[in-house]
Structure formats: C-alpha cells, structure tokens
Coordinates of C-alpha atoms and ligand atoms in Angstrom, one line a residue:
M141 CA 2.8 24.4 0.4
T142 CA 0.2 23.8 2.5
T143 CA -3.7 24.4 3.0
N144 CA -6.9 23.9 5.5
L145 CA -9.0 20.6 5.3
D146 CA -10.9 22.3 2.0
G147 CA -8.7 22.6 -0.1
L148 CA -7.2 18.8 -0.4
Q149 CA -7.2 18.2 -3.6
F150 CA -8.6 14.0 -3.7
D151 CA -7.7 12.4 -6.7
N152 CA -9.7 8.8 -5.8
R153 CA -8.2 6.2 -8.6
F154 CA -8.5 3.2 -6.5
F155 CA -12.4 3.8 -5.8
N156 CA -12.9 5.1 -9.4
E157 CA -11.1 2.7 -11.4
L158 CA -11.6 -0.1 -10.0
P159 CA -14.4 -2.8 -10.5
A160 CA -17.3 -1.8 -6.9
D161 CA -20.0 -3.8 -5.8
P162 CA -22.6 -3.1 -6.6
E163 CA -24.5 -3.4 -3.1
P164 CA -24.8 -0.2 -1.8
E165 CA -26.2 -1.8 1.9
N166 CA -23.8 -2.0 4.8
F167 CA -24.3 -5.9 5.9
R168 CA -21.7 -9.0 6.1
R169 CA -21.0 -10.5 2.8
Q170 CA -19.1 -12.4 0.8
V171 CA -18.3 -10.2 -2.0
E172 CA -17.3 -11.4 -6.1
A173 CA -15.8 -9.7 -9.0
A174 CA -15.6 -6.1 -7.1
C175 CA -12.4 -4.4 -5.5
Y176 CA -14.2 -2.3 -3.3
S177 CA -17.4 -1.7 -1.0
T178 CA -18.8 2.0 -1.0
A179 CA -19.4 2.3 3.5
K180 CA -19.4 5.4 5.7
P181 CA -17.6 5.4 8.2
T182 CA -20.3 5.3 11.5
A183 CA -21.1 8.7 13.8
T184 CA -19.5 8.4 17.4
R185 CA -20.1 11.1 21.1
S186 CA -18.5 12.6 21.7
P187 CA -14.6 12.7 19.1
Q188 CA -11.7 14.1 21.1
L189 CA -7.5 14.6 19.9
V190 CA -5.6 12.4 21.8
A191 CA -2.3 13.4 19.0
Y192 CA -1.6 14.3 15.5
S193 CA 1.4 13.6 13.7
K194 CA 2.8 17.2 12.6
E195 CA 5.0 15.4 9.7
V196 CA 2.0 13.5 7.8
A197 CA 0.0 16.3 7.8
A198 CA 3.0 18.2 6.0
L199 CA 3.2 15.5 3.9
I200 CA -0.6 16.2 2.7
G201 CA 0.0 19.7 2.5
L202 CA -2.0 19.9 5.3
D203 CA -1.8 23.0 7.6
E204 CA -0.4 22.2 11.4
K205 CA -3.6 25.1 12.6
S206 CA -6.0 22.6 11.0
C207 CA -4.7 19.8 13.2
Q208 CA -6.0 22.0 16.2
S209 CA -10.0 22.4 14.7
E210 CA -13.3 21.2 15.7
Q211 CA -13.3 20.3 11.5
F212 CA -10.0 18.0 12.3
T213 CA -11.0 15.9 15.1
K214 CA -14.8 15.3 13.4
L215 CA -13.1 14.3 10.3
F216 CA -10.9 11.5 11.6
S217 CA -12.6 10.1 13.9
G218 CA -15.0 9.7 11.1
N219 CA -17.7 12.2 11.8
T220 CA -17.9 14.3 8.7
L221 CA -16.2 14.5 5.1
L222 CA -15.1 16.7 2.8
D223 CA -16.2 17.3 -0.7
G224 CA -13.8 14.7 -2.7
M225 CA -13.9 12.2 -0.5
Q226 CA -15.2 8.6 -1.1
T227 CA -15.6 6.1 1.5
Y228 CA -15.3 2.4 1.0
A229 CA -13.4 -0.9 1.7
Q230 CA -11.0 -2.5 0.1
C231 CA -12.4 -6.2 -1.3
Y232 CA -9.1 -8.9 -0.3
G233 CA -8.0 -12.1 1.4
G234 CA -5.9 -13.9 3.4
H235 CA -3.2 -16.9 4.3
Q236 CA -4.1 -16.3 8.7
F237 CA -1.5 -18.5 10.5
G238 CA -0.5 -20.9 7.3
N239 CA -4.3 -21.4 6.2
W240 CA -6.1 -19.9 3.8
A241 CA -8.4 -17.6 5.1
G242 CA -11.2 -17.0 2.2
Q243 CA -11.9 -13.5 1.8
L244 CA -11.5 -11.4 4.9
G245 CA -10.9 -7.3 3.3
D246 CA -11.3 -4.4 5.2
G247 CA -13.4 -5.4 9.1
R248 CA -12.9 -2.0 10.2
A249 CA -11.1 0.3 8.0
I250 CA -13.2 2.6 6.0
N251 CA -10.5 4.4 2.8
L252 CA -12.1 7.7 3.2
G253 CA -9.6 8.7 -0.2
E254 CA -6.7 9.5 -2.3
V255 CA -5.4 12.9 -1.2
V256 CA -2.6 14.2 -3.7
N257 CA -0.5 17.1 -2.5
S258 CA 1.7 19.9 -4.3
Q259 CA 4.2 18.1 -4.9
G260 CA 1.5 15.2 -7.6
E261 CA 1.9 12.9 -4.8
H262 CA -1.6 10.6 -3.8
W263 CA -1.8 9.8 -0.3
T264 CA -4.5 7.4 1.0
L265 CA -6.2 8.3 3.7
Q266 CA -7.8 5.8 5.9
L267 CA -9.3 5.3 9.1
K268 CA -9.0 2.1 11.5
G269 CA -11.5 1.5 13.6
A270 CA -14.4 3.6 12.8
G271 CA -17.3 1.2 12.5
P272 CA -19.0 -1.4 10.6
T273 CA -18.3 -2.6 6.9
P274 CA -18.9 -5.9 4.6
Y275 CA -15.7 -7.2 6.0
S276 CA -16.5 -7.4 9.0
R277 CA -17.5 -11.2 9.9
S278 CA -18.8 -12.0 13.3
A279 CA -17.2 -8.3 14.8
D280 CA -17.8 -4.8 15.3
G281 CA -15.4 -2.5 13.7
L282 CA -14.1 -1.0 16.0
A283 CA -10.8 -0.3 17.7
V284 CA -10.3 0.4 21.9
L285 CA -7.6 3.4 22.7
R286 CA -4.8 0.7 23.3
S287 CA -4.3 -0.8 20.5
S288 CA -5.1 2.6 18.6
V289 CA -2.1 3.9 20.9
R290 CA 0.8 1.5 19.5
E291 CA -0.2 2.1 16.4
F292 CA -0.2 6.0 16.2
L293 CA 2.8 5.7 17.6
C294 CA 4.8 2.6 16.4
S295 CA 4.4 3.9 13.0
E296 CA 6.0 7.1 13.0
A297 CA 8.2 5.3 15.4
M298 CA 9.4 3.5 12.6
F299 CA 9.4 6.4 9.8
H300 CA 12.0 8.1 12.2
L301 CA 13.9 4.8 12.3
G302 CA 14.3 4.6 8.7
V303 CA 12.1 1.6 8.8
P304 CA 9.5 0.9 5.2
T305 CA 5.8 1.5 6.3
T306 CA 2.6 3.5 6.5
R307 CA 1.9 6.6 8.9
A308 CA -0.4 7.7 11.1
L309 CA -2.3 11.0 11.2
S310 CA -4.1 11.1 14.0
L311 CA -5.9 9.2 16.8
T312 CA -8.7 10.2 18.4
L313 CA -10.9 8.8 20.8
T314 CA -14.8 8.3 20.0
G315 CA -16.6 9.0 23.7
D316 CA -18.1 5.6 22.9
Q317 CA -16.5 2.2 24.7
V318 CA -16.0 -0.8 22.8
V319 CA -16.4 -4.1 24.6
R320 CA -13.4 -6.5 24.3
D321 CA -12.0 -9.6 25.9
M322 CA -8.4 -8.7 26.4
F323 CA -7.1 -12.5 26.4
Y324 CA -10.1 -14.6 25.4
D325 CA -10.7 -15.9 28.2
G326 CA -14.4 -14.3 29.7
R327 CA -13.9 -11.6 31.2
A328 CA -14.5 -9.7 29.0
K329 CA -14.4 -4.7 29.4
Q330 CA -15.5 -2.2 28.6
E331 CA -12.5 -0.1 27.2
P332 CA -12.5 3.6 25.5
G333 CA -13.4 3.6 21.2
A334 CA -10.1 5.1 19.3
V335 CA -9.6 6.2 16.0
V336 CA -6.5 6.1 13.6
C337 CA -6.2 7.8 10.5
R338 CA -3.6 6.0 8.5
V339 CA -1.5 7.5 5.9
A340 CA 0.1 5.1 2.7
P341 CA 0.7 5.7 -0.8
S342 CA -1.9 2.6 -1.5
F343 CA -3.4 -0.4 1.2
T344 CA -3.0 -2.8 -1.3
R345 CA -1.7 -5.9 1.1
F346 CA -1.1 -9.8 -1.3
G347 CA -4.2 -11.0 0.0
N348 CA -6.1 -8.5 -2.5
F349 CA -4.7 -10.0 -5.4
Q350 CA -5.4 -13.8 -3.9
L351 CA -8.8 -13.8 -3.2
P352 CA -9.8 -12.9 -6.3
A353 CA -6.5 -15.5 -7.9
S354 CA -8.7 -18.2 -5.2
R355 CA -12.2 -17.4 -7.2
G356 CA -10.7 -18.7 -11.2
D357 CA -11.5 -14.9 -11.3
T358 CA -8.1 -14.1 -13.3
A359 CA -9.5 -10.4 -15.4
L360 CA -10.5 -8.4 -11.8
L361 CA -7.3 -10.0 -11.2
K362 CA -5.1 -8.1 -13.7
Q363 CA -6.8 -5.2 -13.2
L364 CA -5.7 -5.0 -9.9
V365 CA -2.5 -5.5 -11.0
D366 CA -2.5 -3.6 -13.6
F367 CA -4.0 -0.8 -11.9
T368 CA -1.6 -1.4 -9.0
I369 CA 1.8 -0.7 -11.3
R370 CA 0.5 1.7 -13.4
S371 CA -0.4 3.5 -9.9
D372 CA 2.2 2.6 -7.4
F373 CA 5.3 0.9 -9.6
P374 CA 5.0 3.4 -12.9
H375 CA 8.3 3.6 -13.2
L376 CA 8.2 -0.3 -15.0
G377 CA 6.1 0.8 -17.8
E378 CA 3.3 -0.3 -19.4
P379 CA 1.4 -3.7 -17.6
N380 CA 2.6 -7.0 -19.8
K381 CA 3.6 -10.1 -19.4
S382 CA 7.9 -8.9 -19.1
C383 CA 6.5 -5.9 -17.0
Y384 CA 4.5 -8.1 -14.2
L385 CA 7.9 -9.9 -13.8
A386 CA 9.6 -6.8 -12.7
W387 CA 6.9 -6.1 -10.9
F388 CA 7.2 -9.5 -8.9
K389 CA 10.4 -9.2 -9.2
E390 CA 10.4 -5.8 -7.9
V391 CA 7.9 -6.3 -4.6
C392 CA 10.6 -9.4 -3.0
Q393 CA 12.9 -6.9 -2.9
K394 CA 11.4 -4.3 -1.4
T395 CA 10.0 -6.7 1.0
A396 CA 13.6 -8.5 2.0
E397 CA 14.8 -4.2 2.5
M398 CA 11.8 -4.1 4.9
I399 CA 13.1 -7.2 6.7
I400 CA 16.1 -6.8 6.9
H401 CA 14.9 -3.6 8.4
W402 CA 12.4 -4.8 11.5
Q403 CA 16.2 -7.3 12.1
R404 CA 17.7 -4.2 12.6
V405 CA 16.4 -2.4 15.2
G406 CA 14.5 -6.0 16.3
F407 CA 10.8 -5.2 15.4
V408 CA 8.7 -8.1 15.3
H409 CA 5.7 -8.1 14.0
G410 CA 3.7 -11.1 15.3
V411 CA 1.5 -11.5 12.3
M412 CA 2.6 -11.5 9.3
N413 CA -0.5 -13.0 7.5
T414 CA -0.5 -12.5 3.8
D415 CA -3.0 -9.8 4.4
N416 CA -0.9 -7.9 6.8
M417 CA 2.1 -8.3 3.7
S418 CA 2.0 -4.7 2.2
I419 CA 2.3 -4.8 -1.7
L420 CA 4.9 -1.7 -0.9
G421 CA 7.0 -3.5 1.0
L422 CA 5.5 -1.1 3.9
T423 CA 5.2 -2.1 7.5
I424 CA 1.2 -2.7 8.2
D425 CA -1.2 -3.4 10.6
Y426 CA 0.0 -2.9 14.0
G427 CA -1.4 -5.3 16.2
P428 CA 0.5 -7.3 18.4
Y429 CA 4.1 -6.7 17.4
G430 CA 6.2 -6.0 19.7
W431 CA 10.3 -4.7 20.0
L432 CA 13.0 -7.8 21.3
E433 CA 14.5 -6.3 23.9
D434 CA 16.8 -9.0 25.6
Y435 CA 18.1 -10.9 21.9
D436 CA 16.2 -13.7 21.5
P437 CA 15.5 -15.5 18.0
D438 CA 12.8 -17.2 19.7
W439 CA 10.1 -14.3 21.2
T440 CA 6.9 -13.6 19.7
P441 CA 5.2 -11.2 21.3
N442 CA 1.7 -12.6 19.7
T443 CA 0.0 -14.4 22.6
T444 CA -1.7 -16.9 20.1
D445 CA 1.3 -17.0 18.5
A446 CA 2.9 -18.8 21.4
G447 CA 2.6 -22.6 19.9
G448 CA 3.6 -22.5 16.6
R449 CA 5.9 -19.6 17.3
R450 CA 5.5 -18.6 14.0
Y451 CA 6.5 -15.3 13.8
R452 CA 9.1 -15.5 16.1
F453 CA 12.0 -12.1 15.7
S454 CA 14.5 -15.0 13.3
H455 CA 11.5 -16.9 11.5
Q456 CA 10.1 -13.4 10.0
P457 CA 12.3 -13.2 6.6
Q458 CA 11.4 -16.9 6.0
I459 CA 7.8 -16.4 6.5
A460 CA 8.0 -13.7 4.0
Q461 CA 9.8 -15.2 1.8
W462 CA 6.5 -17.5 1.8
N463 CA 4.4 -15.1 1.7
L464 CA 6.0 -14.4 -1.1
V465 CA 5.4 -17.7 -2.7
Q466 CA 1.7 -17.3 -2.2
L467 CA 1.5 -14.2 -4.4
A468 CA 4.0 -16.0 -7.5
N469 CA 0.8 -17.7 -7.0
A470 CA -1.6 -16.0 -7.6
I471 CA 0.4 -13.6 -9.9
Y472 CA 0.7 -16.6 -11.7
P473 CA -2.2 -16.9 -14.2
L474 CA -0.9 -13.7 -15.7
I475 CA 2.3 -15.2 -16.4
D476 CA 1.9 -19.1 -17.0
E477 CA 5.7 -19.7 -16.7
A478 CA 7.2 -21.0 -13.4
E479 CA 10.5 -20.9 -13.7
P480 CA 10.9 -16.9 -13.9
L481 CA 8.6 -16.5 -10.7
Q482 CA 10.9 -19.0 -8.8
A483 CA 14.1 -16.8 -9.7
S484 CA 12.1 -13.4 -8.1
L485 CA 11.9 -15.6 -4.8
A486 CA 15.7 -17.2 -5.1
F487 CA 16.1 -13.7 -6.0
Y488 CA 14.7 -12.7 -2.9
V489 CA 17.0 -14.7 -0.7
D490 CA 20.1 -13.1 -1.8
C491 CA 18.6 -9.7 -2.0
F492 CA 18.4 -10.6 1.9
D493 CA 20.5 -12.2 2.8
R494 CA 23.4 -10.0 0.8
G495 CA 21.5 -6.9 3.0
W496 CA 21.2 -9.1 6.5
Y497 CA 25.4 -9.3 6.8
E498 CA 25.8 -5.6 5.5
M499 CA 23.2 -4.6 8.3
M500 CA 25.2 -6.9 10.0
A501 CA 28.1 -5.3 8.8
S502 CA 26.9 -1.4 9.3
K503 CA 25.6 -2.1 13.2
L504 CA 29.1 -3.3 13.9
G505 CA 30.7 0.1 12.6
L506 CA 32.3 -1.6 9.4
T507 CA 32.9 -0.9 6.7
A508 CA 34.3 -2.5 3.8
Y509 CA 31.9 -5.7 4.8
Q510 CA 35.2 -8.9 4.4
G511 CA 32.7 -11.8 3.5
E512 CA 33.9 -15.0 5.0
S513 CA 35.3 -13.7 8.8
D514 CA 33.2 -11.4 8.9
K515 CA 30.1 -13.7 8.8
Q516 CA 31.4 -15.1 11.0
L517 CA 32.3 -12.5 13.7
I518 CA 28.3 -11.4 13.2
S519 CA 27.5 -15.2 13.5
E520 CA 29.3 -15.4 16.8
L521 CA 28.3 -11.8 18.6
L522 CA 24.7 -13.1 18.4
E523 CA 25.3 -16.4 19.6
L524 CA 26.7 -14.6 23.0
L525 CA 23.7 -12.0 23.0
K526 CA 22.1 -15.8 23.8
L527 CA 24.0 -16.6 26.2
T528 CA 22.6 -14.4 28.8
E529 CA 19.6 -12.0 29.2
T530 CA 21.2 -8.8 26.8
D531 CA 19.7 -6.0 26.0
M532 CA 20.1 -6.0 21.6
T533 CA 19.5 -2.1 21.4
I534 CA 21.4 -1.2 24.7
F535 CA 24.3 -3.2 24.0
F536 CA 24.7 -2.0 20.2
R537 CA 24.7 1.3 21.4
K538 CA 27.1 0.6 24.3
L539 CA 29.4 -1.8 21.3
A540 CA 29.6 1.6 19.4
D541 CA 31.3 3.5 23.0
I542 CA 34.0 1.3 22.8
D543 CA 37.2 3.1 21.4
C544 CA 39.4 -0.2 20.0
L545 CA 42.0 1.5 18.9
D546 CA 43.2 3.1 22.5
P547 CA 46.2 0.9 22.9
S548 CA 45.3 0.3 26.2
L549 CA 42.8 -2.4 25.4
A550 CA 45.4 -5.0 24.4
Q551 CA 46.5 -5.7 28.0
A552 CA 42.9 -5.0 29.1
S553 CA 41.2 -8.1 31.5
G554 CA 37.7 -9.9 30.5
K555 CA 36.0 -7.4 33.4
Q556 CA 37.1 -4.5 31.8
L557 CA 36.9 -4.8 28.6
I558 CA 33.6 -5.7 28.9
A559 CA 32.7 -3.0 31.5
P560 CA 31.3 -0.8 28.7
L561 CA 28.6 -3.4 28.4
L562 CA 27.4 -4.0 31.1
E563 CA 24.8 -1.9 31.5
A564 CA 23.4 -4.5 28.7
Y565 CA 22.3 -6.9 30.7
Y566 CA 19.4 -8.1 32.5
Q567 CA 21.3 -10.3 35.5
P568 CA 24.8 -8.4 35.6
D569 CA 24.9 -11.6 38.5
A570 CA 24.3 -13.6 35.6
L571 CA 27.3 -13.2 34.1
T572 CA 29.6 -16.3 34.5
D573 CA 33.6 -16.4 34.3
S574 CA 33.3 -18.1 31.5
I575 CA 30.4 -15.6 29.8
I576 CA 32.9 -13.1 30.2
E577 CA 35.5 -14.9 29.3
S578 CA 34.1 -16.0 25.4
T579 CA 32.6 -11.9 24.5
A580 CA 36.1 -10.3 25.7
A581 CA 37.3 -13.0 23.3
W582 CA 35.0 -12.2 20.9
L583 CA 35.4 -8.3 21.8
H584 CA 39.3 -8.5 21.0
R585 CA 38.7 -10.4 17.5
Y586 CA 36.3 -7.3 17.0
I587 CA 38.7 -4.7 18.4
D588 CA 41.1 -6.1 15.7
R589 CA 38.5 -6.3 12.6
V590 CA 37.6 -2.6 13.6
R591 CA 41.6 -1.9 13.3
V592 CA 41.8 -2.4 10.0
E593 CA 39.0 -0.2 8.9
K594 CA 39.9 3.1 8.1
A595 CA 37.7 5.6 9.9
D596 CA 38.9 7.0 13.3
Y597 CA 37.2 6.3 16.5
P598 CA 34.1 9.2 15.8
A599 CA 33.3 7.8 12.9
R600 CA 33.1 4.7 13.5
R601 CA 31.1 5.9 16.7
K602 CA 28.9 8.4 14.6
L603 CA 28.0 5.3 11.8
M604 CA 27.2 2.9 14.3
N605 CA 24.7 5.5 16.5
S606 CA 23.0 5.9 13.6
V607 CA 21.8 2.8 12.4
N608 CA 21.7 1.3 16.5
P609 CA 18.2 3.7 17.2
K610 CA 19.4 4.3 20.7
Y611 CA 15.1 5.4 21.4
V612 CA 12.7 2.2 20.2
L613 CA 9.0 2.4 21.6
R614 CA 9.8 -0.4 24.2
N615 CA 6.2 -2.6 24.7
Y616 CA 6.2 -1.3 28.4
M617 CA 7.4 2.3 26.8
A618 CA 3.5 2.0 25.0
Q619 CA 1.7 0.6 28.2
L620 CA 2.6 3.5 30.0
A621 CA 0.8 5.7 27.7
I622 CA -2.0 4.2 27.4
D623 CA -2.4 2.9 31.3
K624 CA -2.5 7.5 31.1
A625 CA -4.2 7.7 28.0
E626 CA -7.0 5.4 29.5
Q627 CA -7.5 8.2 32.3
E628 CA -7.5 10.8 30.1
D629 CA -3.8 11.8 30.6
F630 CA -2.5 12.3 27.0
S631 CA 0.9 13.2 28.1
V632 CA 2.9 10.8 27.6
V633 CA 1.9 9.7 24.2
T634 CA 2.4 13.1 23.8
E635 CA 6.5 13.2 24.8
L636 CA 7.3 9.8 23.2
L637 CA 6.0 11.1 19.3
E638 CA 8.2 13.4 20.4
L639 CA 10.9 11.6 21.9
L640 CA 10.8 8.8 18.9
R641 CA 11.3 11.9 16.2
H642 CA 14.9 11.7 16.8
P643 CA 15.4 8.3 18.3
Y644 CA 19.3 8.2 16.9
D645 CA 19.7 11.5 19.1
D646 CA 21.1 11.6 22.6
Q647 CA 18.4 13.7 24.3
P648 CA 20.2 13.8 27.5
E649 CA 16.9 15.1 29.5
Q650 CA 15.3 11.4 27.9
E651 CA 17.8 8.7 29.3
Q652 CA 15.5 7.1 31.1
W653 CA 14.0 6.4 28.3
A654 CA 17.1 4.8 26.7
A655 CA 17.2 2.2 30.0
K656 CA 16.2 -1.5 29.9
R657 CA 13.3 -2.4 30.3
P658 CA 12.5 -2.1 34.4
D659 CA 11.6 -5.6 36.3
W660 CA 7.9 -4.6 36.7
A661 CA 7.1 -5.3 33.2
R662 CA 9.2 -8.6 33.0
D663 CA 5.8 -10.2 32.7
R664 CA 3.0 -7.8 32.3
A665 CA 0.4 -8.3 30.1
G666 CA 0.9 -5.2 27.3
C667 CA 4.3 -5.4 27.7
S668 CA 5.8 -8.9 26.9
M669 CA 2.7 -10.5 25.9
L670 CA -0.4 -9.6 24.0
S671 CA -3.0 -11.0 22.3
C672 CA -4.4 -10.0 18.7
S673 CA -7.9 -8.6 20.4
S674 CA -7.3 -4.8 19.6
Ligands
AMP31 P1 -5.9 -8.6 11.3 O1 -4.9 -9.9 11.2 O2 -5.5 -8.1 12.5 O3 -4.9 -7.8 10.5 O4 -7.1 -9.0 10.8 C1 -8.1 -9.7 10.2 C2 -8.9 -9.4 9.6 O5 -9.9 -9.1 10.7 C3 -9.1 -8.5 8.6 O6 -9.9 -8.6 7.9 C4 -9.4 -7.2 9.4 O7 -10.0 -6.4 9.3 C5 -10.7 -8.2 10.4 N1 -11.2 -7.1 11.9 C6 -10.0 -7.0 12.7 N2 -11.0 -7.0 13.6 C7 -11.8 -6.5 13.3 C8 -13.3 -5.3 14.4 N3 -12.9 -5.4 15.4 N4 -14.2 -5.4 13.5 C9 -14.1 -6.4 12.5 N5 -13.1 -6.5 11.5 C10 -12.6 -7.1 12.2
MG32 MG1 -5.3 -7.0 9.2

C-alpha cells in the first residue's frame, strides 16, 4: 500500500522519547545531558532532482509518482517540511583514527523524523548536506555533488549486493555553490551543492553511547541504551543487565556479519571511526570509501589514512573489533562486570572467523566446508592473487566459468588452464612462468576439491555467481557519473543506479561496466584515491 507525501505517517520516537537540548538557537556548542538538538534545514536557491531510488520509496510506502513531484524535490533538498516531521541533529562522540575526539554529532545531517510504513516499520529520514547544526564545529554543514553521487549510488549498490547498509531515497542539487579544497592543498574551488536523503531504521552509532559515557552521564547512557533496545532490538525483551549483555552480543554478531560482506565484495569503508559504526551493523557514512580492484590487502582509498593505513582492506575485521571494545567500555557502567563483555568480544572473533571461511568457501563454490584443507586452499589462493595485479571481482566470476568436471582439464598445460582467467589480470605480460605454474598448480588442487562436491557444473556456477558480483561500483565508474552530473547530465547516475540493481546478473548490454578499471583511471583523483573533503 502506497501513499503520496502528505499521507506519510510519522512516529518520531527518537525525538519524543529521548532528552532534547533545551537551546533552540542554531549555533555551535557543546551539548550536555541531551541526545539531540533541534535544527532546521537551510533553504536553497534552486533545488533540482538528480535521481531517486524506487525501492526506497516503496520501503517508506511512497508512491512513485510522488517522487517526480516538485514537492518531493523541495522536501528532500530541505526547502519544505511535512506535517508530522520534527527536525533534529543527533549528539554523539567518537574515536577518529584511534584517538578520542570528544563531541562530534550530526554536523551536516538533519533528521526529519520516522516514517511508519503499512507494515508498522519505522524508517528514519535524514538529509545529509542540508546546512549547519549545533554540531557543525568549524564546517558549513553542506555537501557537494561529487560526494553525494558517491553516497547515493553506493548505498543502493550495497543494498542490492546484499550488504547491510543505510539506504538513499534521493539525490538533489541545491542550486548553491559550495567551496571545497579537495586535496587540502590550498586550491579551493566552488562545487555544486547537493543533498542526499538517507533512510535507515535508525542512525544511532557507537559514538552515541560513547559520549555520555565519556562524561560520566550514566543516566543518559542508560536512557539511550534502553531506548535503542526497545525500538531497534525489541525481541530482546525488557532492558535489564542480562538484556544489555544479549544486546551487546548481538551488536558483535551483526558487526561481524557486515564486515564479512565487505570482505566478500571488496568494499573498503575508508573511515571506520567509531562515530561511523552503526549500532545496527549497517554500513553508514559513505565518504572516501573504495572498491578493491586489483587484490591488494593493504589498499586504502582514503588519502588521509595513507600514512598508517589503519583502515586498509585487510585490517577492517580488526578495526571493527577495536571499535566494539570502545563500545564495551562505554556501556560497562551499566554492567559492572568485564568478563561477559570480553566473552562477547571473543564471540565476535569466532563469528567473524567462522563466517569468513564459510563466505570464502562459497566464493569458491564449495558447499560442504571441509575445515583445515579448505582453509589452506583459501589462503593459498589469496597469496596467488597478490603475485600480480589481479582484479578480484573478475577473477571469481571467471573462476566460476571453469567446468571443473571436464575430464580433459587433468591433462591441460598451465597456460591452457589459466586461459579463462586472463581477463582478470591487469598486466598479462607480467605473468611469469612461475606465476603461471603456481596458479595452475592451485587450479589442479581446486579442481580436485570441487570434484568431491555433489553439485554439477551449472549448480556450482550458479552458486558462485550468486555471491561473487559481476558489477560493483568501481571507483572510476562513480567518477564518470560525477563528471557528467557536474555538467547537468544525470544519465550516467541513472544508468549506474539501474545497472547496480542486479549486480549478480549477466547484463549483456552492459559488459563494459564489468571490465577492468581502464588505464586512465589508475592514478586519477576520485578513481584511485579520495580525501575526506566532501
Ligand atoms: P565523517 O568522519 O565524515 O563522518 O565526519 C566526522 C564529523 O564531522 C561528523 O560529526 C560530521 O557531522 C562532521 N562533518 C563532516 N563534514 C562536515 C561539514 N561539511 N559540515 C559540518 N560538519 C561536518
Ligand atoms: Mg560520520
């Protein structure tokens, strides 16, 4: 059942049930003893719709015709409000790059309220880039088109890949110019301003709990934990000490599941600060993220992180655990016992390890995971992928095309055996005899292993192609969409949105988007490296 905009029903639990900052004025400040401050979006010069997600419209029960209305554009660029909306910015803190940063808060996000759809689900609507709030510190509360295209497309791409994520309803241009120094090198320029309307059951982050804990405000901490359990984890029952422990354990599990998905599809978040960790285990805050193209476990897309590479691909599982330790420290005053929290942190490690091996086995088309010998097969493969620039996404799709039950493979030479994988290599000329031999040797072991499985070739291929995407939002693809959008041509944004709705399907008209990153994109800003400036 869908409705038009005026028919949307709101039940703003976060706003109504948690303590508010009593100060109504919008100026930068420290906010104590409150979970949020009221803040209104700033009106913009000439709002224009760039794109919307029909799936997210359906999620909140909005009919598609309404998405094409002027009211929709005005609403989701922050130029008007609906009856029932209550606008606010959340107060939270966080560890940034390992250091406690104190109060952060929604510096450029304004929540509009919680829509209740016909299934009774609550979906919080949030505008990103709609102007300053009390938490904007020294910044302007705005966002540019470049980063907004990236957030809009990636949120939806991740959803269709099956990765837990916040969603994006709309992308609008504001008609205002925003000044940004993209590489912090003094070359500031004007860029088009934009707003993304994000949608999630809630936007609560680890940092929401950390801030009251850091201030010794246990009463506020308890209020927020109880509220979160009642609204987002109702199956855990009435909040009490054992419920808090069950809740923390579930957060550990959800976080492990999210990270396993990131590792499966080759997503690198880039800024895994504790204020960017959702309590629901959703991927949140798409900034200088990137997609692994050639398999390099040490890769980070974020130029700010280039020194320590804290947020590199292979480090994401440990960083998530480090962040969970910070959350455990924050909620400790409600539990007063370290041992059960430590047990949940150990549980995170178990969940991750077990889940990661199972996920990797499924990427190889193995259904009955065989423990140690499969572990070895997986780690040998990951060593191989590092030997020469190998596109991870293409490699797994091409591996699925090898019919391991074909008896002639046993006699095939190294070169013949790896021929189906050649497209995955960025520099086929760099394939030395030794790399070819090691790869072929691994393929023989893999083929033997696959033959133990009951599945026939089409079944194995189907399984592999359901976990190994054909299309991901390669960094250069988002950049092409941005280049065009900056010239007011939104066709690539729309094309990619459509393409990425079916990332696992062969889309014969769209083969170009399944190819390796082109050479021109190797070192271009936005394609291989990104800054936090957005
Ligand atoms: P991030 O790491 O990008 O998620 O942001 C860290 C903090 O900076 C959060 O409190 C954001 O709300 C805030 N922030 C980032 N960009 C801006 C901006 N342009 N204006 C105001 N606050 C911002
Ligand atoms: Mg953030």
